[in-house]
XYZ file of C-alpha atoms in Angstrom:
576
model
C 94.708 43.142 -58.451
C 95.766 46.279 -60.282
C 95.307 49.862 -59.090
C 95.256 52.827 -61.430
C 94.734 56.606 -61.121
C 94.468 59.106 -64.002
C 92.644 62.214 -65.204
C 90.220 62.087 -68.132
C 87.546 64.281 -69.747
C 83.886 63.362 -69.496
C 80.764 64.763 -71.096
C 78.146 66.420 -68.881
C 74.412 66.591 -69.522
C 74.753 70.264 -70.531
C 77.143 69.182 -73.331
C 80.189 70.639 -71.590
C 83.459 68.795 -70.968
C 84.722 68.322 -67.400
C 88.000 66.759 -66.287
C 87.852 64.403 -63.318
C 90.305 62.086 -61.597
C 89.438 58.384 -61.913
C 90.516 55.492 -59.742
C 90.262 51.930 -61.103
C 91.026 48.789 -59.162
C 90.364 45.115 -59.841
C 91.330 42.348 -62.247
C 89.969 40.213 -65.066
C 89.287 37.437 -62.553
C 87.459 39.313 -59.759
C 86.024 42.274 -61.648
C 86.593 46.020 -61.398
C 85.428 49.085 -59.504
C 85.610 52.510 -61.111
C 85.408 55.712 -59.072
C 85.318 59.396 -59.961
C 86.963 62.026 -57.754
C 85.592 65.463 -58.558
C 88.023 68.364 -58.867
C 86.907 70.426 -55.871
C 88.757 72.200 -53.065
C 87.635 69.578 -50.555
C 88.989 66.721 -52.708
C 92.402 68.278 -53.266
C 94.110 66.232 -50.536
C 92.693 62.931 -51.852
C 93.791 63.724 -55.395
C 97.232 64.760 -54.191
C 97.695 61.491 -52.328
C 96.529 59.457 -55.305
C 98.770 61.296 -57.756
C 101.809 60.947 -55.504
C 101.207 57.191 -55.370
C 100.434 56.953 -59.124
C 103.103 54.359 -59.991
C 103.219 52.558 -56.643
C 100.787 49.647 -56.544
C 101.139 48.968 -52.816
C 100.493 52.617 -51.929
C 97.485 52.760 -54.253
C 96.166 49.566 -52.667
C 96.316 51.215 -49.231
C 94.582 54.328 -50.538
C 91.878 52.172 -52.143
C 91.246 50.629 -48.723
C 91.253 54.044 -47.048
C 89.035 56.031 -49.411
C 86.975 53.592 -51.491
C 86.507 50.392 -49.505
C 86.419 51.465 -45.866
C 86.115 55.227 -46.308
C 83.160 57.245 -45.125
C 80.676 58.676 -47.585
C 82.298 61.563 -49.445
C 80.322 63.650 -51.953
C 83.504 64.231 -53.968
C 83.969 60.469 -54.500
C 81.384 58.812 -56.765
C 81.065 55.211 -57.874
C 80.946 55.159 -61.679
C 80.440 51.434 -62.273
C 81.134 48.004 -60.831
C 82.052 45.423 -63.461
C 82.063 41.667 -63.103
C 84.866 39.347 -64.242
C 85.998 39.225 -67.852
C 87.322 42.753 -68.451
C 90.945 43.451 -69.401
C 92.817 46.713 -68.929
C 94.082 48.459 -72.062
C 96.229 51.503 -72.636
C 94.312 53.871 -74.920
C 96.427 55.281 -77.761
C 94.058 56.953 -80.244
C 90.310 57.481 -80.391
C 88.139 58.963 -83.109
C 85.234 61.369 -82.678
C 82.021 60.375 -84.462
C 78.440 61.604 -84.851
C 77.244 59.440 -81.957
C 79.691 61.230 -79.654
C 78.403 64.588 -80.873
C 74.766 63.517 -80.317
C 75.436 61.771 -76.988
C 73.362 64.268 -74.959
C 70.269 63.189 -76.912
C 70.698 59.484 -76.145
C 68.806 57.835 -73.247
C 71.848 56.961 -71.131
C 73.081 58.702 -67.979
C 75.732 61.404 -68.043
C 78.479 62.281 -67.143
C 80.503 59.648 -68.955
C 83.894 59.143 -70.557
C 82.991 58.813 -74.231
C 84.775 57.325 -77.237
C 84.361 53.961 -78.943
C 86.578 54.259 -82.045
C 89.596 53.314 -79.980
C 93.017 51.774 -80.619
C 94.871 50.441 -77.600
C 97.460 48.024 -76.273
C 97.408 45.345 -73.599
C 99.040 46.219 -70.288
C 99.330 42.724 -68.785
C 101.212 39.960 -70.609
C 98.624 37.423 -69.489
C 96.029 39.195 -71.642
C 97.992 39.426 -74.886
C 101.034 40.648 -76.778
C 102.102 43.993 -75.284
C 103.478 45.201 -78.637
C 100.339 44.527 -80.690
C 97.680 47.092 -81.430
C 94.126 46.258 -80.384
C 90.728 47.553 -81.543
C 87.643 47.002 -79.423
C 84.115 45.788 -80.183
C 81.845 48.308 -78.471
C 79.230 45.897 -77.060
C 79.857 44.097 -73.783
C 77.627 41.005 -73.750
C 77.803 37.667 -71.912
C 79.590 36.008 -74.819
C 82.248 38.733 -74.941
C 82.912 38.684 -71.202
C 82.970 34.934 -70.581
C 86.184 32.938 -70.607
C 84.331 30.101 -72.421
C 82.554 31.715 -75.384
C 82.389 28.466 -77.383
C 80.232 26.797 -74.742
C 77.159 28.799 -75.639
C 74.342 26.511 -76.748
C 71.424 27.248 -78.970
C 69.377 24.935 -76.758
C 69.414 26.267 -73.220
C 67.947 24.776 -70.053
C 65.769 27.694 -69.001
C 64.604 30.398 -71.399
C 64.924 33.749 -69.685
C 62.666 36.769 -70.002
C 63.976 40.173 -71.041
C 63.470 41.293 -67.429
C 65.523 38.395 -66.040
C 68.321 38.976 -68.528
C 68.411 42.667 -67.645
C 68.477 41.975 -63.905
C 71.017 39.175 -64.031
C 73.289 41.142 -66.316
C 76.899 40.208 -65.630
C 76.111 37.413 -63.176
C 74.821 35.241 -66.028
C 77.623 33.051 -67.306
C 78.403 29.926 -69.272
C 79.786 26.927 -67.363
C 83.106 25.322 -68.267
C 81.340 21.960 -68.528
C 79.006 22.187 -71.567
C 76.785 19.467 -70.034
C 76.203 21.417 -66.828
C 72.662 22.763 -66.461
C 72.644 26.551 -66.566
C 70.584 29.497 -67.680
C 71.560 30.794 -71.100
C 71.057 34.045 -72.942
C 69.200 33.435 -76.211
C 70.675 36.584 -77.721
C 74.283 35.609 -77.065
C 73.765 32.396 -79.034
C 72.708 34.286 -82.147
C 72.625 38.070 -81.703
C 75.314 38.943 -79.141
C 75.337 42.614 -80.130
C 71.706 42.764 -78.938
C 72.112 41.043 -75.566
C 69.763 42.815 -73.097
C 72.461 42.889 -70.434
C 75.005 44.535 -72.682
C 76.644 47.796 -71.817
C 78.342 49.828 -74.508
C 81.817 51.271 -74.636
C 81.744 55.049 -74.391
C 77.957 55.213 -74.861
C 76.135 53.322 -72.126
C 77.771 52.782 -68.694
C 81.179 51.443 -69.791
C 83.786 54.273 -69.740
C 85.146 54.899 -73.217
C 88.371 55.516 -75.082
C 88.848 59.260 -74.543
C 91.002 58.364 -71.585
C 94.565 57.160 -70.957
C 93.189 53.711 -70.034
C 90.027 51.700 -70.623
C 88.422 48.400 -69.654
C 87.250 46.086 -72.439
C 85.559 42.654 -72.481
C 88.252 40.053 -72.995
C 86.679 38.627 -76.181
C 85.973 42.086 -77.611
C 89.658 42.848 -78.234
C 90.707 42.224 -81.841
C 94.440 42.238 -82.441
C 95.724 43.788 -85.656
C 98.594 41.616 -86.843
C 99.591 43.485 -89.979
C 98.524 47.113 -89.559
C 100.904 49.469 -87.809
C 99.180 52.656 -88.917
C 97.361 53.843 -85.782
C 95.481 56.537 -87.673
C 93.945 53.938 -90.004
C 93.093 51.570 -87.144
C 90.898 54.270 -85.596
C 88.531 53.522 -88.494
C 88.153 49.811 -87.658
C 84.904 50.333 -85.728
C 83.178 52.744 -88.162
C 84.393 50.688 -91.140
C 82.799 47.613 -89.554
C 79.555 49.593 -89.233
C 79.849 50.578 -92.895
C 80.419 46.982 -93.997
C 77.363 46.018 -91.959
C 75.234 48.115 -94.346
C 75.991 45.505 -97.010
C 74.828 42.738 -94.648
C 71.546 44.579 -94.169
C 70.936 45.422 -97.830
C 71.762 41.936 -99.069
C 72.125 41.272 -102.792
C 71.525 44.476 -104.737
C 70.259 43.733 -108.284
C 72.072 44.895 -111.401
C 71.051 48.306 -112.767
C 70.069 49.486 -109.261
C 71.126 52.906 -108.045
C 72.452 53.703 -104.552
C 72.867 57.178 -103.091
C 74.792 57.864 -99.857
C 73.690 61.005 -98.035
C 76.109 62.776 -95.711
C 79.337 61.208 -97.046
C 81.628 62.805 -94.504
C 82.715 60.559 -91.643
C 80.691 57.333 -91.647
C 79.246 58.124 -95.069
C 82.676 58.059 -96.721
C 83.321 54.646 -95.199
C 79.959 53.376 -96.473
C 80.980 54.500 -99.952
C 84.332 52.706 -99.601
C 82.539 49.531 -98.476
C 79.962 49.627 -101.284
C 82.562 50.280 -103.962
C 84.904 47.567 -102.648
C 82.010 45.074 -102.661
C 81.075 46.059 -106.228
C 84.650 45.597 -107.396
C 84.973 42.049 -106.079
C 85.918 39.636 -108.865
C 83.188 37.184 -107.824
C 80.572 36.697 -105.163
C 79.955 40.363 -104.397
C 76.551 41.428 -103.093
C 76.648 44.686 -105.059
C 76.277 44.072 -108.791
C 78.960 45.485 -111.064
C 76.374 47.570 -112.918
C 74.990 49.155 -109.746
C 75.582 52.908 -109.751
C 76.883 54.510 -106.544
C 76.371 58.243 -105.951
C 77.571 60.501 -103.140
C 75.407 63.483 -102.190
C 76.699 66.299 -99.986
C 76.025 69.929 -99.128
C 79.735 70.604 -98.623
C 81.549 71.448 -101.907
C 84.948 71.006 -100.215
C 84.284 67.254 -99.969
C 83.838 66.749 -103.718
C 87.506 66.069 -104.627
C 87.786 63.523 -101.825
C 84.521 61.797 -102.783
C 85.522 61.697 -106.457
C 88.783 60.001 -105.440
C 86.795 57.110 -103.966
C 85.693 56.072 -107.489
C 82.044 56.966 -107.016
C 80.039 57.139 -110.239
C 78.907 60.649 -109.379
C 79.195 63.226 -106.635
C 76.266 65.604 -106.304
C 76.824 68.835 -104.369
C 73.487 70.229 -103.233
C 72.899 73.949 -103.555
C 71.373 75.095 -100.261
C 69.600 77.930 -102.086
C 67.984 75.720 -104.705
C 64.940 73.478 -104.486
C 64.850 69.729 -104.046
C 66.583 67.072 -106.114
C 64.583 65.903 -109.120
C 66.281 62.495 -109.422
C 65.440 59.417 -107.380
C 67.480 56.363 -106.392
C 66.501 52.779 -105.654
C 68.336 52.797 -102.317
C 69.298 55.795 -100.182
C 71.707 55.322 -97.277
C 71.238 58.142 -94.759
C 74.366 58.786 -92.689
C 73.654 62.465 -92.039
C 72.530 62.125 -88.438
C 70.056 64.953 -89.051
C 66.322 65.423 -89.416
C 66.773 67.215 -92.744
C 68.834 64.303 -94.045
C 66.070 61.806 -93.306
C 63.480 64.066 -94.970
C 65.691 64.295 -98.057
C 66.033 60.510 -98.070
C 62.229 60.250 -98.131
C 62.200 62.394 -101.277
C 64.983 60.496 -103.019
C 64.225 56.828 -102.277
C 62.226 54.641 -104.666
C 62.676 51.308 -102.894
C 64.584 51.521 -99.614
C 65.996 53.962 -97.068
C 68.768 52.565 -94.915
C 69.347 54.575 -91.733
C 72.700 54.596 -89.935
C 72.124 57.606 -87.682
C 71.594 57.511 -83.923
C 70.928 61.158 -83.120
C 68.085 60.783 -80.616
C 65.786 63.183 -82.478
C 62.246 62.832 -83.824
C 61.357 63.141 -87.501
C 58.012 62.731 -89.324
C 56.412 61.796 -86.004
C 58.850 58.877 -85.609
C 60.235 59.685 -82.162
C 61.922 56.301 -81.726
C 64.014 56.303 -84.900
C 67.272 56.127 -82.931
C 66.011 53.159 -80.914
C 64.851 51.533 -84.140
C 68.416 51.801 -85.493
C 69.889 50.495 -82.226
C 67.638 47.410 -82.481
C 68.168 47.147 -86.266
C 64.413 47.017 -86.824
C 62.912 47.479 -90.303
C 59.715 49.312 -91.170
C 57.435 48.566 -94.124
C 53.955 49.576 -95.224
C 51.012 47.487 -96.424
C 47.672 48.492 -97.902
C 46.172 45.011 -98.143
C 46.055 41.752 -96.216
C 47.798 40.051 -99.122
C 50.781 42.380 -98.721
C 50.902 41.652 -94.972
C 50.979 37.925 -95.641
C 53.718 38.350 -98.219
C 55.916 40.316 -95.806
C 55.446 37.795 -93.000
C 56.348 34.964 -95.361
C 59.564 36.346 -96.847
C 61.002 38.922 -94.492
C 64.359 38.099 -92.969
C 67.592 39.843 -92.279
C 69.808 39.262 -95.273
C 72.516 37.514 -93.237
C 69.977 34.947 -91.944
C 69.769 31.667 -93.806
C 66.147 31.125 -92.795
C 63.500 32.601 -90.528
C 60.000 31.651 -89.512
C 58.455 34.948 -88.284
C 56.278 32.786 -86.066
C 55.311 35.295 -83.349
C 53.181 38.213 -84.543
C 51.802 41.134 -82.533
C 48.728 43.087 -83.707
C 47.726 46.424 -82.246
C 44.040 46.631 -81.202
C 43.286 48.964 -84.126
C 44.208 46.314 -86.719
C 41.195 44.508 -88.154
C 40.431 41.054 -86.743
C 40.466 39.533 -90.235
C 44.265 39.984 -90.252
C 44.484 37.924 -87.078
C 42.444 35.124 -88.635
C 44.499 35.219 -91.822
C 47.788 34.791 -89.948
C 46.434 32.144 -87.596
C 45.303 30.152 -90.618
C 48.958 30.226 -91.726
C 50.029 28.641 -88.440
C 51.378 31.835 -86.865
C 51.219 32.603 -83.158
C 49.216 35.856 -83.116
C 48.613 38.081 -80.110
C 46.385 41.166 -80.079
C 46.049 43.428 -77.064
C 46.841 46.951 -75.858
C 50.503 47.806 -76.427
C 51.528 48.670 -72.862
C 49.616 45.756 -71.361
C 51.228 43.390 -73.878
C 54.651 44.862 -73.136
C 54.300 44.281 -69.395
C 53.329 40.652 -69.956
C 56.074 40.127 -72.516
C 58.737 41.753 -70.362
C 58.118 39.406 -67.413
C 56.569 36.203 -68.804
C 57.102 36.069 -72.583
C 56.778 32.348 -73.166
C 53.119 32.237 -72.125
C 52.452 34.512 -75.103
C 55.124 33.481 -77.604
C 55.231 29.715 -77.247
C 58.192 28.293 -79.156
C 59.752 31.590 -80.315
C 63.533 31.743 -79.975
C 63.685 35.263 -78.532
C 61.429 36.674 -75.767
C 59.969 39.232 -78.202
C 57.729 39.188 -81.271
C 59.235 38.638 -84.720
C 56.879 41.175 -86.264
C 54.386 43.824 -85.125
C 51.509 45.192 -87.208
C 50.438 48.747 -86.358
C 47.933 51.236 -87.737
C 49.756 54.527 -87.035
C 53.186 56.071 -86.521
C 52.234 56.729 -82.886
C 51.695 53.004 -82.375
C 55.063 52.288 -83.991
C 56.759 54.530 -81.426
C 54.985 52.709 -78.597
C 55.890 49.270 -79.960
C 59.576 50.193 -80.222
C 59.802 51.490 -76.636
C 56.555 50.685 -74.755
C 58.055 50.804 -71.234
C 60.627 53.531 -71.695
C 60.606 54.779 -68.102
C 60.765 51.261 -66.705
C 63.290 49.912 -69.212
C 64.573 52.213 -71.987
C 65.968 49.273 -73.999
C 62.914 47.010 -74.275
C 60.895 46.613 -77.479
C 57.905 44.429 -78.263
C 59.721 43.497 -81.491
C 62.927 41.445 -81.414
C 66.219 42.833 -82.734
C 66.296 42.623 -86.536
C 62.541 42.172 -86.510
C 60.150 44.319 -88.505
C 57.050 46.461 -88.143
C 54.263 46.720 -90.715
C 52.311 49.967 -90.925
C 48.912 48.815 -92.190
C 46.071 51.095 -93.214
C 43.706 51.278 -96.145
C 43.912 54.351 -98.361
C 40.730 55.819 -96.990
C 41.695 55.552 -93.313
C 45.439 56.204 -93.158
C 46.455 59.430 -91.462
C 48.685 61.023 -94.066
C 52.196 62.332 -93.588
C 55.354 62.002 -95.682
C 56.422 58.862 -93.845
C 53.170 56.904 -94.037
C 52.640 57.877 -97.671
C 56.082 56.636 -98.645
C 55.655 53.360 -96.768
C 52.108 52.498 -97.779
C 51.525 54.141 -101.159
C 55.031 53.933 -102.610
C 56.156 50.700 -100.974
C 59.406 52.155 -99.624
C 61.056 50.095 -96.912
C 63.069 51.653 -94.060
C 65.877 49.426 -92.855
C 68.551 50.113 -90.273
C 71.803 48.741 -88.962
C 74.168 49.523 -86.146
C 77.671 48.205 -85.484
C 79.388 45.479 -87.478
C 82.052 42.842 -86.933
C 85.509 44.323 -86.340
C 87.121 41.075 -87.473
C 85.797 41.888 -90.967
C 87.079 45.465 -91.020
C 90.528 44.536 -89.667
C 90.815 41.694 -92.181
C 89.908 43.986 -95.088
C 92.453 46.587 -93.971
C 95.149 43.937 -93.590
C 94.472 42.793 -97.161
C 94.248 46.261 -98.702
C 97.145 48.666 -98.170
C 95.576 51.274 -100.444
C 92.515 51.333 -98.202
C 94.713 51.829 -95.136
C 96.344 54.843 -96.778
C 92.990 56.234 -97.892
C 91.491 55.880 -94.406
C 94.404 57.615 -92.728
C 94.122 60.483 -95.231
C 90.553 61.184 -94.032
C 91.902 62.620 -90.771
C 91.876 66.397 -90.957
C 92.426 67.357 -87.320
C 94.026 65.834 -84.221
C 94.071 66.984 -80.616
C 95.666 65.926 -77.347
C 93.385 64.609 -74.609
C 93.902 67.874 -72.722
C 92.037 69.759 -75.485
C 88.876 67.670 -75.622
C 86.518 70.659 -75.753
C 88.308 72.005 -78.821
C 88.201 68.566 -80.420
C 84.416 68.428 -79.977
C 83.914 71.882 -81.424
C 86.039 71.061 -84.452
C 84.310 67.714 -85.054
C 80.941 69.493 -85.065
C 82.110 72.060 -87.630
C 81.968 71.725 -91.408
C 85.704 72.345 -91.518
C 86.534 68.856 -90.239
C 86.144 65.504 -91.939
C 87.617 63.329 -89.191
C 88.945 64.362 -85.790
C 91.047 62.038 -83.674
C 92.391 62.410 -80.144
C 95.786 61.268 -78.898
C 95.001 59.561 -75.597
C 98.453 58.225 -74.668
C 99.180 58.446 -70.947
C 102.221 60.396 -69.824
C 104.745 57.960 -68.361
């Protein structure tokens, strides 16, 4: 067992920063308990005792027994989280501020919380890893990342679990050491571990983040950097992985296509770096060498930096002028703003790829953030033939094959669509959205049959309002549940004479624009690319414009939200 006390900033629901004292105790084997001690007059004695015993494990153990295990209820002492086995303790060295941190108050997860997921750390215990190596952390904590036997996950599992069961079992679900032992398995962790229903997320949902002297991370989520000693560059491992993931989502981009990246500041600059690096590959790149890549910004101070990335063009928008007359085949929106998405609707001819999770509604699409979190795509169809075509070919670009067997139809969709899909051998279900969601949440296999995941592969809706309901039908009961599986898709289907017009539905149905989305990527990929490309490491580190100590977290937030900053990082090193 290890015992630890420190002070760290946390974000409150009113968007203010508060410093609290935290007490961690536990181990990778037995799990961890995390407590918050508020800075009040009545808690002063407790905090004094803890601080005096800061480096004395036996004394901290006695205080843990006194105040947290056997102690009476104290309003100044609050349980933050209990974690099961599989978490290792890291020393936090640096952590970057990103748009998700700035928009955290809009996201559907409880506050207060220690934020920060772009973290670089080091192991504290030799049993966990090399104490001199630098470590970056995958932000999702799923079964496969917590278990000590990740290779024992099977695609075929003894009992298929519902979304409800996976949510309830959470960390108690595990994989046995003996691969022949009968056990319940998580379907997501065998194929989509970043979408495991029991996952918690570093610095975003439940799991305390990197803006702290110490953090807990799933043991398989720690990626060691063997060749990179530049801590500033390593801060970009997580957002660079997210940027590389855009390429996974877009797939092979044909020659002569045009790509425009909106909001090329923090994440947007990394997306540009990823796209350009993929285009410059000698062979096997997914971005054709004749694909044009444009950066579009409202900030003229960014132009020299964006030009240095070898973009084909940098467009600086004049805020006083009208819209942009040109259009692009693909627009990647990294702005994190409503206005950015609206501009993307104007500019895109074929596809809008959304990377923003800002929690805000746009064009009636109130669940856009949740759509990005689930990596769901949205398309439009004006005929049954188009519906059939989408169901036949749609897959995530990284998937080798996909059946799209389970299809949900909203009640407003004509019955002829149901017959058409059934004739193609699809499992089709049509009922009210909330009623379907309740059945699916608890007993999915009675509806879905042989589907791999306990959700539909595709949903067909007749309005934007129905799309919102499909994405989060039981929000109060479970804010993470969707009728559509992660990396599934939704078809907005209406004939020209019945569709309720707005900019979104017109683009989808009349113009055939697809909206795709992606979230976090694989940090192994980003670390490997940085290890192989010293110029990229230098370029990433040069993006940092401001740095702050952990004691000035409020100032760091204000600067990150301003147009003056490109990238803000925080030095989190604990005082010895």
